[in-house]
Short mmCIF file of C-alpha atoms and ligand atoms in Angstrom, two decimals:
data_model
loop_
_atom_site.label_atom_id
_atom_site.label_comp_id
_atom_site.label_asym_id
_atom_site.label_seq_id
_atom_site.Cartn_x
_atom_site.Cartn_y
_atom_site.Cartn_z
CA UNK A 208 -0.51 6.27 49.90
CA UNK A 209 -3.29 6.76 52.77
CA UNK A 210 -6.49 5.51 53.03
CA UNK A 211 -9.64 7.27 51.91
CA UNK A 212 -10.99 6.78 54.82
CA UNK A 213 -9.17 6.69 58.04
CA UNK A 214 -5.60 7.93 56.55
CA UNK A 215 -3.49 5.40 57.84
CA UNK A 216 -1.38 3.46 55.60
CA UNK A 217 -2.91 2.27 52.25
CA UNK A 218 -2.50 -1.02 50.65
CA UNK A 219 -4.70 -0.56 47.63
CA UNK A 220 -5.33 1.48 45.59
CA UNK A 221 -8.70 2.11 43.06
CA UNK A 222 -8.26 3.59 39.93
CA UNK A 223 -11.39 4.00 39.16
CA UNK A 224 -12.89 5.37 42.35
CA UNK A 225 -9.29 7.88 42.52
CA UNK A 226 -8.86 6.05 45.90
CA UNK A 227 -6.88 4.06 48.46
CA UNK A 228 -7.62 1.68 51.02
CA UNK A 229 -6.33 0.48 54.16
CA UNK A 230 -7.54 -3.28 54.32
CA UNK A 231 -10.62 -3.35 57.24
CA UNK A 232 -12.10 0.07 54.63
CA UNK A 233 -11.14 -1.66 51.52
CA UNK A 234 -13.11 -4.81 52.72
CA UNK A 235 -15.96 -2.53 53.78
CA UNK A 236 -16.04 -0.62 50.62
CA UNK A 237 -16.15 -4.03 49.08
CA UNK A 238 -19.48 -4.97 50.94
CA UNK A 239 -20.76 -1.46 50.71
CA UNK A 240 -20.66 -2.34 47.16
CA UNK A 241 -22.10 -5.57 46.84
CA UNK A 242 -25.11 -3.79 48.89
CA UNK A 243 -25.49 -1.11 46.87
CA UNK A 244 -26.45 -3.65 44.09
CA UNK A 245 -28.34 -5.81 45.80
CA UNK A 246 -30.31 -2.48 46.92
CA UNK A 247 -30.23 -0.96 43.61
CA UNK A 248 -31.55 -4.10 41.83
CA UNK A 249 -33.48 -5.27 44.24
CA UNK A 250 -31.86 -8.36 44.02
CA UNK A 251 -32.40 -10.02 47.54
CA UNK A 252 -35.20 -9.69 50.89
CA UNK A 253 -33.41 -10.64 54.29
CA UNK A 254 -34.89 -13.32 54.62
CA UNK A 255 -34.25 -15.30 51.40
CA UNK A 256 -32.42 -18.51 51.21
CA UNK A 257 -29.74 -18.06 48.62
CA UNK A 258 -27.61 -20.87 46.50
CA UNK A 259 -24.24 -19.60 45.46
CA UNK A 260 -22.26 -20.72 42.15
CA UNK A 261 -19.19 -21.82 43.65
CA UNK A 262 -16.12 -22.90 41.73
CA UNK A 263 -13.65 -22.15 43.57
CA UNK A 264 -12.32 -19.43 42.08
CA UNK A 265 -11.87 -15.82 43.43
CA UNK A 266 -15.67 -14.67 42.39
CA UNK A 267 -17.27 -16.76 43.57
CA UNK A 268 -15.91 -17.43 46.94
CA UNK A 269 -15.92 -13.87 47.25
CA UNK A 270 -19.35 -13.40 46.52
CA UNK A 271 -20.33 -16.19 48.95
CA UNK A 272 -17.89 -14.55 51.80
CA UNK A 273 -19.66 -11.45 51.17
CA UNK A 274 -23.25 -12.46 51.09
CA UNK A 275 -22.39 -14.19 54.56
CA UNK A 276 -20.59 -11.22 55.88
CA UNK A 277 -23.97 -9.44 54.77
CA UNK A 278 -25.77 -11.65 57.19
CA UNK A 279 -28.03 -13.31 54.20
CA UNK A 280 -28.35 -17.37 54.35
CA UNK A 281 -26.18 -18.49 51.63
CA UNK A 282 -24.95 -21.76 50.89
CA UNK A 283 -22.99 -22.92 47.95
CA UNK A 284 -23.56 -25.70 44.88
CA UNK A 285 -20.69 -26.81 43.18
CA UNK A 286 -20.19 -29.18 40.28
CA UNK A 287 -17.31 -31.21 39.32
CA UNK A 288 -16.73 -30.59 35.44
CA UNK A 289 -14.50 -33.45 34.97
CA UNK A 290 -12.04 -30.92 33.21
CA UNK A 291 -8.84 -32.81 34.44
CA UNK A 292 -6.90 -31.26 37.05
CA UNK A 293 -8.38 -28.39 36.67
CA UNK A 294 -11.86 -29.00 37.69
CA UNK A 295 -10.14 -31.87 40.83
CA UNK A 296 -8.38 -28.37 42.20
CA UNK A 297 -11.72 -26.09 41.83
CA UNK A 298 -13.43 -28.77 43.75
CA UNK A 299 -11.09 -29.10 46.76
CA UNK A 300 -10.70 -25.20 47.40
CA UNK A 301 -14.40 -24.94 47.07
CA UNK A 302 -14.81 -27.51 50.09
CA UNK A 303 -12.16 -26.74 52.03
CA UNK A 304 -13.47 -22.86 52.00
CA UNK A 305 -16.85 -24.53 53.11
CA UNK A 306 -15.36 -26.94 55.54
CA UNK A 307 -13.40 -24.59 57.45
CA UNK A 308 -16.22 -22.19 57.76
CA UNK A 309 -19.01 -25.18 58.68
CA UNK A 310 -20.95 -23.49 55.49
CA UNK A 311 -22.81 -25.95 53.60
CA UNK A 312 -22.02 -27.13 49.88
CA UNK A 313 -23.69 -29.13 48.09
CA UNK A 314 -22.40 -31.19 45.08
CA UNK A 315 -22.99 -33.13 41.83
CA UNK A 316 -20.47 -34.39 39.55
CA UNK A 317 -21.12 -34.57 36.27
CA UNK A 318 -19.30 -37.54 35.15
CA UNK A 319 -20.33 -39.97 38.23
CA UNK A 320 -24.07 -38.31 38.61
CA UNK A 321 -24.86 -37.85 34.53
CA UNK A 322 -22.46 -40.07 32.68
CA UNK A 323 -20.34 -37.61 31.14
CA UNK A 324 -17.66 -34.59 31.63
CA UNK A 325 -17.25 -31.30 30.02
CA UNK A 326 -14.26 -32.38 27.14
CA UNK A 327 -16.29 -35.53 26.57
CA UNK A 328 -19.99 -33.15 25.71
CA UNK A 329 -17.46 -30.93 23.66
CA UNK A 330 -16.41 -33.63 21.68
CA UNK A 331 -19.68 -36.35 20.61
CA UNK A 332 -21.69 -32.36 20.07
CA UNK A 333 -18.66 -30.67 17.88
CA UNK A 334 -18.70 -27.16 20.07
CA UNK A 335 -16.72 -25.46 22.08
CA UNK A 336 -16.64 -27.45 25.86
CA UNK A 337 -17.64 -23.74 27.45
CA UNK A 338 -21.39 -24.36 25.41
CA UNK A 339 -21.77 -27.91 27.06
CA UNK A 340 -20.31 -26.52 29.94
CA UNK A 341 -22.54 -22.97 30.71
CA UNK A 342 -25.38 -24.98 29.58
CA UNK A 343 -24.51 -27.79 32.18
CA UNK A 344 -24.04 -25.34 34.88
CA UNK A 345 -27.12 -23.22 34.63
CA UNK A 346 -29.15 -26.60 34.32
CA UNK A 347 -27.62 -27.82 37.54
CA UNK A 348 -27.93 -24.53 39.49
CA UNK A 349 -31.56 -24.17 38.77
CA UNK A 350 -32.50 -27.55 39.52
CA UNK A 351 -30.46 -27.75 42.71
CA UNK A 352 -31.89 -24.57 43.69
CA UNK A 353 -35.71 -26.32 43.32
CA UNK A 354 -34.79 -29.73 45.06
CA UNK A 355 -33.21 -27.86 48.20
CA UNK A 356 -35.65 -24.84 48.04
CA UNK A 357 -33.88 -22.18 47.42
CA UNK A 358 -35.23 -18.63 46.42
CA UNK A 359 -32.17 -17.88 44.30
CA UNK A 360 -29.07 -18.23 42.46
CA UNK A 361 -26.14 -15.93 43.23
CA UNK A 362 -23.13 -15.65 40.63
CA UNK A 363 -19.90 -14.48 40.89
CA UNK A 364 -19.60 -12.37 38.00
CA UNK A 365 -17.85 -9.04 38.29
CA UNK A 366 -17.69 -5.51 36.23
CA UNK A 367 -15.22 -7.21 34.23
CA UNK A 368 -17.33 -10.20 33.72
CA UNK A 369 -20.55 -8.14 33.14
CA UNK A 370 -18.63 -5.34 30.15
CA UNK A 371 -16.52 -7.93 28.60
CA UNK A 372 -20.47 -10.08 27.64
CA UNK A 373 -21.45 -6.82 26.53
CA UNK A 374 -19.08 -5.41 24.31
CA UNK A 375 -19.32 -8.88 22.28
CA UNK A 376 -23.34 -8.62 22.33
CA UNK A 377 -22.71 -5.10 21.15
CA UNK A 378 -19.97 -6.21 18.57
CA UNK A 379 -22.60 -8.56 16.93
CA UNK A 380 -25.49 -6.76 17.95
CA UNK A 381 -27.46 -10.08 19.84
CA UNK A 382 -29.88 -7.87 20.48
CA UNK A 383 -31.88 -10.69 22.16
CA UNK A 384 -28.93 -11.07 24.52
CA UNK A 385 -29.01 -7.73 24.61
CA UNK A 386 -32.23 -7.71 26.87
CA UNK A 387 -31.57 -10.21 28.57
CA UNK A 388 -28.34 -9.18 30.22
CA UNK A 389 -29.21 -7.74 33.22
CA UNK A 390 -27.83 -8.33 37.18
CA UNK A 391 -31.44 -9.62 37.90
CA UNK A 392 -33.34 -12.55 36.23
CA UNK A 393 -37.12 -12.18 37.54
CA UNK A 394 -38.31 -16.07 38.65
CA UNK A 395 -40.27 -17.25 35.82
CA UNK A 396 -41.88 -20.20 34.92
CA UNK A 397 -40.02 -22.60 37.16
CA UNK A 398 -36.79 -20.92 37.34
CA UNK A 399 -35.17 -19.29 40.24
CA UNK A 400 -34.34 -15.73 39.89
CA UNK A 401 -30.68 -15.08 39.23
CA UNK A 402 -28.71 -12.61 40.82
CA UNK A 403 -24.81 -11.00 40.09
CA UNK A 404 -24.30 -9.64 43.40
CA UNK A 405 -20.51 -8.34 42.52
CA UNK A 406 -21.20 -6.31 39.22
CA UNK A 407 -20.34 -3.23 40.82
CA UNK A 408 -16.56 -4.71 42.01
CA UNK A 409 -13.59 -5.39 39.34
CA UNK A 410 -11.56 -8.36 38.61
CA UNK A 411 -8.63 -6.73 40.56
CA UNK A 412 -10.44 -5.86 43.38
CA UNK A 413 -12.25 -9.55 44.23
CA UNK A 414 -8.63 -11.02 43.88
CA UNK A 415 -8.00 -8.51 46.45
CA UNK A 416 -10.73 -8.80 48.85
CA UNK A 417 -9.99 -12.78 48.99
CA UNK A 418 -6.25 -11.96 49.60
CA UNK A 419 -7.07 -9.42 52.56
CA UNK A 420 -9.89 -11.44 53.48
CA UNK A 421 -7.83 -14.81 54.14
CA UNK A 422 -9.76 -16.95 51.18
CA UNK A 423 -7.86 -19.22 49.55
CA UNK A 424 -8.78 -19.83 45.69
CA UNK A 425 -8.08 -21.47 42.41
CA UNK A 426 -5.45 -18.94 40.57
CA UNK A 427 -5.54 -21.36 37.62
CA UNK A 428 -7.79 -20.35 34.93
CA UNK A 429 -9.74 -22.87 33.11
CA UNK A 430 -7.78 -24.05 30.59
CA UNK A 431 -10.83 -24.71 28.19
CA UNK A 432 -11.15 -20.85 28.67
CA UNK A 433 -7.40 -20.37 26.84
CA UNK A 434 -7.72 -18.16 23.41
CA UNK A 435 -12.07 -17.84 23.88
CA UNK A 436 -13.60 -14.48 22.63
CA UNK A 437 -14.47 -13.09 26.04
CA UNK A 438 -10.88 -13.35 27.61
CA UNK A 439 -10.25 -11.05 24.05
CA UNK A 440 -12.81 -8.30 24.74
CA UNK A 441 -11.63 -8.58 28.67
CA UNK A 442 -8.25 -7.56 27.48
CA UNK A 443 -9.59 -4.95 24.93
CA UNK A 444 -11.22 -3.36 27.97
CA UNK A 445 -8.32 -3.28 29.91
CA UNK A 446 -6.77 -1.33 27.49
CA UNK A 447 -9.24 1.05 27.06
CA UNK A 448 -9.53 1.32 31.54
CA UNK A 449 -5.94 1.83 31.62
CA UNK A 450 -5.81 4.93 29.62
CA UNK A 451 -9.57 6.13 30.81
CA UNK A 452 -10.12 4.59 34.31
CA UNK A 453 -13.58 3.54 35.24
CA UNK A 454 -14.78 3.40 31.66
CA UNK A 455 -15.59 -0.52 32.05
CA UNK A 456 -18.05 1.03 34.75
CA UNK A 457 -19.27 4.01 32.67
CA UNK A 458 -19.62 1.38 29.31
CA UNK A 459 -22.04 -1.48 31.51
CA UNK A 460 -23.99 0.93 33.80
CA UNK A 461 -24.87 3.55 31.06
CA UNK A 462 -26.17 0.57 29.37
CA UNK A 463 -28.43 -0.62 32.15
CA UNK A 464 -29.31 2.84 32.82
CA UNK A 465 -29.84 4.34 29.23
CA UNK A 466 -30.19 1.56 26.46
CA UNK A 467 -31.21 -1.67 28.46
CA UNK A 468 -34.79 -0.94 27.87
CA UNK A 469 -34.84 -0.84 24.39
CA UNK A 470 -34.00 -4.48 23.58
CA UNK A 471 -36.35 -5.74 26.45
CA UNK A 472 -38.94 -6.75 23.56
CA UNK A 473 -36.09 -8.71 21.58
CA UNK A 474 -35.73 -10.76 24.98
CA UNK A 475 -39.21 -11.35 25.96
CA UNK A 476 -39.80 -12.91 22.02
CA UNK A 477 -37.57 -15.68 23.09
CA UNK A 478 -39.85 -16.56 26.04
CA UNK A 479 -42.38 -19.13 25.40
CA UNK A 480 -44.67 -20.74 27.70
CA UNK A 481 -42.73 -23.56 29.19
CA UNK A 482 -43.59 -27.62 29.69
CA UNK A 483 -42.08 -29.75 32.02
CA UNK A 484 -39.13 -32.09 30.55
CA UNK A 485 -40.40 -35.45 29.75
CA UNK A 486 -36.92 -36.97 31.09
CA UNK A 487 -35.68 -34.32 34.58
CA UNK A 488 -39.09 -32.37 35.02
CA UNK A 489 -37.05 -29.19 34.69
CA UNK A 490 -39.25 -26.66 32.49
CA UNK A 491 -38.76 -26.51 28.51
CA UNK A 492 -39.77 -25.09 25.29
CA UNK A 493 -39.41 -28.53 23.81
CA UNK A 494 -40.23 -32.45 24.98
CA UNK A 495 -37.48 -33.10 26.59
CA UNK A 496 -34.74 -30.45 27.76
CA UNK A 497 -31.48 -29.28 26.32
CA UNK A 498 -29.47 -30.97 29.31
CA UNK A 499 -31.04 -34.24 29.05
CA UNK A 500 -30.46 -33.57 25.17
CA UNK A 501 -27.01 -33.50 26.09
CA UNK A 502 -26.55 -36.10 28.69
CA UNK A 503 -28.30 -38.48 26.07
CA UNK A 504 -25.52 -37.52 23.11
CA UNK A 505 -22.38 -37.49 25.03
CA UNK A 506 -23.35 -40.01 27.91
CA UNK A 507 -21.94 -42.89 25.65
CA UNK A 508 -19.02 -41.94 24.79
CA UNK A 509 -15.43 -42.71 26.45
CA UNK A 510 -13.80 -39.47 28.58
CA UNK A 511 -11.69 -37.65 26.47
CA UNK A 512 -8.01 -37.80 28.14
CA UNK A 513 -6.72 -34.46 29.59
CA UNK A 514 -2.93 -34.25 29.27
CA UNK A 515 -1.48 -33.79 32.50
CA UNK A 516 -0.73 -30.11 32.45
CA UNK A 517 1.69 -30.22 35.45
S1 LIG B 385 -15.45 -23.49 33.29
FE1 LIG B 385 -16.76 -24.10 31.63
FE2 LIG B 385 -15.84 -21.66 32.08
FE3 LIG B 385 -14.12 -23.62 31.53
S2 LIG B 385 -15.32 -24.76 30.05
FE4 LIG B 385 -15.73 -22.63 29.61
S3 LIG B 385 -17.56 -22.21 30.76
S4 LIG B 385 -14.09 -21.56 30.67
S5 LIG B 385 -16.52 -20.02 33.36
ZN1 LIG B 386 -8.69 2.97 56.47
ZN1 LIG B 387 -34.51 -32.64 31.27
#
């Protein structure tokens, strides 16, 4: 196996380009392609100050590595989701990625800064913890992104991410979804604008760009995440890229090239002008926001006790 670039010895290889990497091109094909998005979306200016989504896990460090490596001014937010171990392990690889770099990272907690954790909201609200939990995180994000003035939010979702939230709008045809899912979200009213710097890069290939690259991360999957609909249409995918490499790419960038468009209306129908929250400030549809909805429901109620998984 030799590399595409230099020939030397090869130690990866990508299907879906039909190549192989030595390690320094594999890292620079990597960044290549996180600039090609940014480039191709217009997702970023030089000179913007960026807030990365960290949990800890392989994406997002990766993205945040990257982003750095890129020479943009990117610090990372991350929250503690009080999901047992789990979330106590996200947390300390997240720091300890910051602290040996000197990069700052901000934090919030959700149980000692808002009263309550992610099992406890799935409980006292009767849905699935990751609908507390997504809703939890993008509140957070956006609103640390205002109080430290930040231009935007950076995510770590990949292609695998990106076509596996796809093929289940698809399945049910949310066409609102539908126009909304897009690597950019334009600031509006109040909100930062929300970028997915890695879309062009697999699963397999940010795993490998934080093993070559010396990142330590949370292997551990959520464990909320166990048996969810998305981790079902990632593996349907992978069954289909196996036999037909790079259709995963093919699948999400035809969309955004050829049938994005057309559900653009669907999205914009859901936007309404916007109040401030009568409880955080942060801007709303309603009175008060759906966070502050939430921190008022489950706030009261005891933590729900994790087993100890190990
Ligand atoms: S952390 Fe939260 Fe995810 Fe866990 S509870 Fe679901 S949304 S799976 S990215
Ligand atoms: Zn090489
Ligand atoms: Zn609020």
């Amino acid at each position: 196996m030799k590399c595409r670039v230099c020939r030397g010895p090869a130690v990866i290889d990508v299907r879906r380009q039909n190549a192989n990497y030595c390690r320094d091109h594999f890292l620079r094909m990597c960044r290549d392609q996180v600039t090609k998005a940014i480039d191709e979306f217009g997702m970023l200016r030089p000179e913007e100050r960026v807030l990365v989504a960290v949990s800890g896990g392989k994406d997002s460090l990766a993205c945040w590595h990257i982003l750095r490596e890129l020479g943009y001014e990117a610090d990372g937010f991350v929250i503690g989701l009080g999901i047992g171990d789990y979330s106590l392990e996200s947390t300390r690889f997240a720091r300890s990625f910051a602290e040996e770099r000197g990069w700052t990272l901000h934090e919030t907690s959700l149980r000692d800064d808002h009263g309550f954790d992610v099992p406890t909201a799935a409980k006292a609200t009767h849905r699935v913890p990751c609908s507390a939990c997504g809703l939890s995180k993008r509140h957070l994000f956006d609103a640390a992104a205002r109080e430290h003035g930040y231009d935007v939010v950076a995510t770590g979702h990949n292609l695998d991410d990106e076509a596996a939230v796809l093929f289940g709008n698809v399945l049910r045809w949310q066409t609102d979804y539908l126009g909304r899912q897009q690597p950019v979200l334009p600031a509006r009213n109040g909100f930062p604008r929300k970028v997915k710097p890695l879309v062009r890069l697999g699963e397999r290939e940010t795993a490998a760009y934080c093993v070559l690259a010396g990142i330590d991360y949370i292997v551990e999957e959520c464990p909320m995440a166990a048996g969810n609909r998305h981790l079902g249409y990632k593996e349907a995918l992978n069954a289909i890229e196996l036999q037909s490499p790079g259709s995963k790419h093919d699948f999400y960038f035809g969309f955004l090239k050829r049938a994005s468009g057309r559900f653009l209306t669907d999205a914009e129908a859901e936007q309404n002008d916007l109040d401030a929250c009568g409880k955080c400030g942060a801007p709303t549809t309603g009175d008060i926001c759906a966070f502050c909805k939430l921190v008022d429901r489950a706030g009261g109620h005891e933590p729900v006790v994790l087993r100890d998984r190990r």
